[in-house]
Amino acid sequence: MSDQEKSLEVQKEEVALEEGAEWARDRRVFLPRSDIYETSDHIMAVVDIPGAREEDIHVTLEKNVLTINAYVEADHMEGYSLAYAEYEVGDYQRSFRLPDEIDRDKIEATYRDGVLRLRLPKAEGAKMRKIAIHTD
Amino acid sequence: MFVRRYRTPTVWREMERLQREMNRLYDAFSPRRYRTAPGYPAMNVWMAEDKLVVTSEVPGVAPKDIDVSVVNDTLTLSGERAPDAVEAGAQYHRSERGSGKFSRSLQLPYGVDANKVEATFKNGLLRIILPRKEEDKPRKIKVKS
């Protein structure tokens, strides 16, 4: 699949806020880079949230909207000064509207090496059924 | 009766919005000034008098696939991020996570002792501690009267 040939990128993309609104936390908020793919019985969401601790990741599914929130601790180091900086540390937030009904009880989430993987099984009724067409 | 409406003219509001936007931009670049990394991965260098700490976000790279090497004052990070093993027949809706090999060198502010370099990797965050070379440490010179 050509999609997988995508090269590694260094820039983080910030979440755009509506005019006049501000973040409650005094941090920048980034859009985590994500892959979403679908098979016949489940949807997979793979999200890069480096620096987040497992307990600071919050995933919710409301109706068909999957929301991922991850808080990242400030990187300030006592006794050190930041001599050279290429990336900024901040929280992550992103929402996706899923194309199908999800069986909420069977969602599996794993987190390893800064990558969150969500396996969202499709609800029985939403699985694709092939409809045979009869001719007279 | 004539009621006067106090409404900020649209132009002013637009100016205010612009000002806020400018402030936000300045905030983003100060007091820290961020540069765009010329290659993957982006690195931050924290400096103390006798030690450097280099941090880098490399999510999805297994610790065994990261190579850290130091020669004098040059740090080289290389490795590979493997693509996901995806079931056959899967249909992609979104593919933003890159994969492949990477290698990058960075010149450090001072020479470090390569034998004492330590690296840890946690939650996709690489942290390398590099103690300063003994002979490179600044010497305090006493002023005699």
mmCIF file of N, CA and C in Angstrom, chain A residues 19, chain B residues 5-20:
data_model
loop_
_atom_site.group_PDB
_atom_site.id
_atom_site.type_symbol
_atom_site.label_atom_id
_atom_site.label_comp_id
_atom_site.label_asym_id
_atom_site.label_seq_id
_atom_site.Cartn_x
_atom_site.Cartn_y
_atom_site.Cartn_z
ATOM 1 N N GLU A 19 -12.446 31.476 17.304
ATOM 2 C CA GLU A 19 -12.079 32.833 17.697
ATOM 3 C C GLU A 19 -12.651 33.164 19.071
ATOM 4 N N ARG B 5 -26.615 53.169 19.610
ATOM 5 C CA ARG B 5 -26.034 51.850 19.880
ATOM 6 C C ARG B 5 -24.525 51.957 19.930
ATOM 7 N N TYR B 6 -23.984 51.491 21.038
ATOM 8 C CA TYR B 6 -22.521 51.492 21.133
ATOM 9 C C TYR B 6 -21.994 50.171 20.627
ATOM 10 N N ARG B 7 -21.617 50.205 19.439
ATOM 11 C CA ARG B 7 -21.091 48.976 18.866
ATOM 12 C C ARG B 7 -19.713 49.248 18.310
ATOM 13 N N THR B 8 -18.798 48.386 18.628
ATOM 14 C CA THR B 8 -17.456 48.588 18.097
ATOM 15 C C THR B 8 -17.518 48.373 16.584
ATOM 16 N N PRO B 9 -16.946 49.304 15.860
ATOM 17 C CA PRO B 9 -16.955 49.096 14.407
ATOM 18 C C PRO B 9 -16.225 47.802 14.045
ATOM 19 N N THR B 10 -16.637 47.213 12.998
ATOM 20 C CA THR B 10 -16.080 45.924 12.585
ATOM 21 C C THR B 10 -14.576 45.999 12.378
ATOM 22 N N VAL B 11 -14.143 47.140 11.845
ATOM 23 C CA VAL B 11 -12.714 47.290 11.553
ATOM 24 C C VAL B 11 -11.910 47.183 12.851
ATOM 25 N N TRP B 12 -12.423 47.825 13.910
ATOM 26 C CA TRP B 12 -11.714 47.778 15.185
ATOM 27 C C TRP B 12 -11.638 46.373 15.731
ATOM 28 N N ARG B 13 -12.763 45.725 15.619
ATOM 29 C CA ARG B 13 -12.773 44.351 16.122
ATOM 30 C C ARG B 13 -11.762 43.504 15.357
ATOM 31 N N GLU B 14 -11.705 43.780 14.093
ATOM 32 C CA GLU B 14 -10.763 43.041 13.251
ATOM 33 C C GLU B 14 -9.323 43.349 13.681
ATOM 34 N N MET B 15 -9.081 44.628 14.023
ATOM 35 C CA MET B 15 -7.754 45.036 14.494
ATOM 36 C C MET B 15 -7.416 44.337 15.803
ATOM 37 N N GLU B 16 -8.388 44.299 16.672
ATOM 38 C CA GLU B 16 -8.164 43.639 17.967
ATOM 39 C C GLU B 16 -7.826 42.166 17.777
ATOM 40 N N ARG B 17 -8.581 41.575 16.879
ATOM 41 C CA ARG B 17 -8.368 40.155 16.622
ATOM 42 C C ARG B 17 -6.944 39.938 16.105
ATOM 43 N N LEU B 18 -6.541 40.844 15.223
ATOM 44 C CA LEU B 18 -5.200 40.764 14.657
ATOM 45 C C LEU B 18 -4.138 40.892 15.740
ATOM 46 N N GLN B 19 -4.417 41.840 16.652
ATOM 47 C CA GLN B 19 -3.467 42.066 17.738
ATOM 48 C C GLN B 19 -3.337 40.822 18.614
ATOM 49 N N ARG B 20 -4.491 40.228 18.917
ATOM 50 C CA ARG B 20 -4.472 38.999 19.732
ATOM 51 C C ARG B 20 -3.687 37.911 19.027
#
